[in-house]
mmCIF file of C-alpha atoms in Angstrom:
data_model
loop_
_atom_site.group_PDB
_atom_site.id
_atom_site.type_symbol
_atom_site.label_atom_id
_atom_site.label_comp_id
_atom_site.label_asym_id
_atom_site.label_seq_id
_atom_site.Cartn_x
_atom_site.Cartn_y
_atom_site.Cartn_z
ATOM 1 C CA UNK A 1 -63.349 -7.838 -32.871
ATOM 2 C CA UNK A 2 -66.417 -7.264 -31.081
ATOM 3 C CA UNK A 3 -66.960 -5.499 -27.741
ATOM 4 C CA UNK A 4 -67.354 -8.546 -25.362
ATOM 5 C CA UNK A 5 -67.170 -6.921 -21.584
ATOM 6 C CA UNK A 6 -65.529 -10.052 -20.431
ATOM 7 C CA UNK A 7 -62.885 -10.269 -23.086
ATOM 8 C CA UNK A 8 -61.706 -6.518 -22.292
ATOM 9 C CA UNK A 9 -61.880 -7.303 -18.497
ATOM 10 C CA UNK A 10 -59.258 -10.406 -19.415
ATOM 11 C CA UNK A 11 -57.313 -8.010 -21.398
ATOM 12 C CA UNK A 12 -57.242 -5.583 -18.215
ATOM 13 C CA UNK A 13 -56.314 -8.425 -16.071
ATOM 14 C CA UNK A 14 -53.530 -9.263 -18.544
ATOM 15 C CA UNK A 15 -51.963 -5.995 -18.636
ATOM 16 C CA UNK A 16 -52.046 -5.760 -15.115
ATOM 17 C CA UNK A 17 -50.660 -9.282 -14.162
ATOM 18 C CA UNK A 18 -47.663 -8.046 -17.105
ATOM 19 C CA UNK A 19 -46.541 -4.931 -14.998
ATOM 20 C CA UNK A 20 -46.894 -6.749 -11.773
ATOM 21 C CA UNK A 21 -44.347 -9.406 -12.921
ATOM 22 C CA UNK A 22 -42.385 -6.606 -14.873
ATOM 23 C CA UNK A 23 -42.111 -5.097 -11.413
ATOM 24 C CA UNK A 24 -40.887 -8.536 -9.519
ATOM 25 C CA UNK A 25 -39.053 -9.168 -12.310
ATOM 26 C CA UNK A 26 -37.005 -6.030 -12.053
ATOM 27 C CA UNK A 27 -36.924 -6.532 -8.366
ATOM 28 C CA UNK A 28 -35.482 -9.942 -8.362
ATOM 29 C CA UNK A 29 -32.614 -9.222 -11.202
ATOM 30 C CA UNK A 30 -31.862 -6.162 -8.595
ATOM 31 C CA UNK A 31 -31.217 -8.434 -5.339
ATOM 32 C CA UNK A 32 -29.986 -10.692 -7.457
ATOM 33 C CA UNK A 33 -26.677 -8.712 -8.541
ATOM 34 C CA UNK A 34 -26.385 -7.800 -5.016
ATOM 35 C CA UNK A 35 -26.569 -11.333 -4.175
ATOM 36 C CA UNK A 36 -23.959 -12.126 -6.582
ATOM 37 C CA UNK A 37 -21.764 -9.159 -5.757
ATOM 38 C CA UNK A 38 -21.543 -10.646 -1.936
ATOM 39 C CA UNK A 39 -21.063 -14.287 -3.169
ATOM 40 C CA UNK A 40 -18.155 -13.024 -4.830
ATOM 41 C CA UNK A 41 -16.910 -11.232 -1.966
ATOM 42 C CA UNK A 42 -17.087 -14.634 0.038
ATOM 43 C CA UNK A 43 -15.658 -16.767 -2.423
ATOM 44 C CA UNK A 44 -12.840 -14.613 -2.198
ATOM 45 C CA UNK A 45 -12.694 -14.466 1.432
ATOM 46 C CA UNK A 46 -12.975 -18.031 1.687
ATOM 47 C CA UNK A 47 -9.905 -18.506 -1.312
ATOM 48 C CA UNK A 48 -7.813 -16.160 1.256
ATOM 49 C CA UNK A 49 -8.446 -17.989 3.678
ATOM 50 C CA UNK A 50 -7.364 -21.334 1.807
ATOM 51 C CA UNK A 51 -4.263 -20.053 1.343
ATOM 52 C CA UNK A 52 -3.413 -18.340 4.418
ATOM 53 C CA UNK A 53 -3.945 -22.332 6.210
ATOM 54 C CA UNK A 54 -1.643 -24.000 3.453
ATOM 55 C CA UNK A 55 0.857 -20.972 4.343
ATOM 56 C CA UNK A 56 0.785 -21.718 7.947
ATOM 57 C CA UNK A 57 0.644 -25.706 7.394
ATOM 58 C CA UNK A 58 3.703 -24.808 5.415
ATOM 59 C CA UNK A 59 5.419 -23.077 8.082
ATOM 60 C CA UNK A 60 4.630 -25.785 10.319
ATOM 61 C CA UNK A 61 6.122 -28.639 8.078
ATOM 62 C CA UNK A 62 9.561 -26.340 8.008
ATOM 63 C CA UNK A 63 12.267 -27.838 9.691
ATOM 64 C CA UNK A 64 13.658 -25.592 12.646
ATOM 65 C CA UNK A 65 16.613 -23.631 11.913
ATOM 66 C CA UNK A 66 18.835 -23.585 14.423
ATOM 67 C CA UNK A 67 20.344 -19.825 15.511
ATOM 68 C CA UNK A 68 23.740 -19.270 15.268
ATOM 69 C CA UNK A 69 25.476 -18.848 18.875
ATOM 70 C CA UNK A 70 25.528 -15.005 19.384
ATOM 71 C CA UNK A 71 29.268 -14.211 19.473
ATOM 72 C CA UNK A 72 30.457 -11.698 22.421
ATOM 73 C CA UNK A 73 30.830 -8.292 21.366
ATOM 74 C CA UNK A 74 33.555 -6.075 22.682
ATOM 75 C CA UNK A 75 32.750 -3.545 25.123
ATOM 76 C CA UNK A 76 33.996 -0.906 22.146
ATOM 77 C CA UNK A 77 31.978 2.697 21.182
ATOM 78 C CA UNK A 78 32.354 1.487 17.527
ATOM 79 C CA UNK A 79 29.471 -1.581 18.883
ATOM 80 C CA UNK A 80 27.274 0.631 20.736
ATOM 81 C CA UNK A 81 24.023 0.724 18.882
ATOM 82 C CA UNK A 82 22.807 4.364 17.732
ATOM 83 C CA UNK A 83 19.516 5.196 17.041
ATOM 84 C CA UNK A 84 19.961 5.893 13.430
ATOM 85 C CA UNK A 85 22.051 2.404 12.706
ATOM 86 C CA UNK A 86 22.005 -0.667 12.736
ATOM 87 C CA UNK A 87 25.484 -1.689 13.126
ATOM 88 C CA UNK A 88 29.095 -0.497 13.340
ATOM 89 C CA UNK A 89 29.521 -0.998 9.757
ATOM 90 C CA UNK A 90 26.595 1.507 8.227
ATOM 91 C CA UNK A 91 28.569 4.545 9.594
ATOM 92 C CA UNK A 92 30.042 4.934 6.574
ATOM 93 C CA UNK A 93 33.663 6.918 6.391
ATOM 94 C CA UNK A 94 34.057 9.569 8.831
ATOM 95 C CA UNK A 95 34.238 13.554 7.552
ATOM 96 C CA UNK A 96 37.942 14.845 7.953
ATOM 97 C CA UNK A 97 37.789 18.246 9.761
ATOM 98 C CA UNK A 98 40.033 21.026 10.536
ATOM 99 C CA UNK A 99 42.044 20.307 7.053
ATOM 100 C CA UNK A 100 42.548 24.107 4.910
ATOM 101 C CA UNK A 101 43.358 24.108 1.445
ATOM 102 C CA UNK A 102 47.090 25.957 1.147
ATOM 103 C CA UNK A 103 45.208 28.010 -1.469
ATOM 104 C CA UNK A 104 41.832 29.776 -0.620
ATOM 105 C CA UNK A 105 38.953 30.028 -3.155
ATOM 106 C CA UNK A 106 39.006 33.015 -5.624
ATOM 107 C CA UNK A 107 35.976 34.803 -4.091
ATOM 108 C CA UNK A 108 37.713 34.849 -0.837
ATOM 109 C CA UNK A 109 41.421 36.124 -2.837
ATOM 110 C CA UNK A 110 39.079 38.580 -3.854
ATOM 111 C CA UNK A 111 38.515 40.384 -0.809
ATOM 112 C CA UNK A 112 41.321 38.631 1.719
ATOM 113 C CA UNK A 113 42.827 41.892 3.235
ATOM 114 C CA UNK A 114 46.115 43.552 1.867
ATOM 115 C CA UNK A 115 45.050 42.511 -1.500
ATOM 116 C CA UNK A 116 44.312 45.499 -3.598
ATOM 117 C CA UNK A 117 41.812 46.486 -0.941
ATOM 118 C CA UNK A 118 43.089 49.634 -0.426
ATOM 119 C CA UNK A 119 41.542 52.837 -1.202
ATOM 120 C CA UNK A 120 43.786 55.082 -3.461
ATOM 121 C CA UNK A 121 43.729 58.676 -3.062
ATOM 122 C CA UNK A 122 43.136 60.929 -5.598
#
């Protein structure tokens, strides 16, 4: 190859023309996965919304269900609504108090008085 001044300036210009359009190259594949990324991200916004309007076209269609008449509730403490139920029937069974055992447990034989707790002299 000989050393023609005007082939190594094309040669130059080559080089430099390939790292210029390396660079844009590299730039465009960059906004172009961001550009992807958010299409995605609408697509699936826009799916959401799809379905939310056949939901609520739904709904709409839906014949109206008529409400049973509300029937009248005794003036009763059993029906007054407590804070930590809903309704008469989650109170569950009530505790029994003030009902003793005719035996008491063996820790308390142990030490009830008149039972061997008396100190013996020696």
């Amino acid at each position: 190859m000989s050393d023609s001044p005007q082939i190594r300036d094309i040669l130059a210009y080559i080089d430099a023309r390939e790292r210029e359009l390396g660079e844009q190259t590299g730039q465009l594949r960059s906004s172009n996965e961001e550009l992807t990324a958010r299409l995605g991200e609408l697509d699936a916004e826009s799916e959401n919304l799809r379905d939310t309007r056949k939901t609520l076209l739904a709904i709409l269609r839906l014949a109206p269900v008529e409400e049973a008449p509300c029937l009248d509730v005794p003036d009763h403490p059993a029906y007054v609504a407590h804070p930590h139920r809903r309704r008469p029937s989650d109170a569950g069974p009530r505790p029994v108090r003030g009902i003793r055992s005719a035996d008491p447990p063996e820790e308390h034989r142990r030490h009830a008085p008149g039972r061997g707790s008396a100190v013996r002299a020696d």
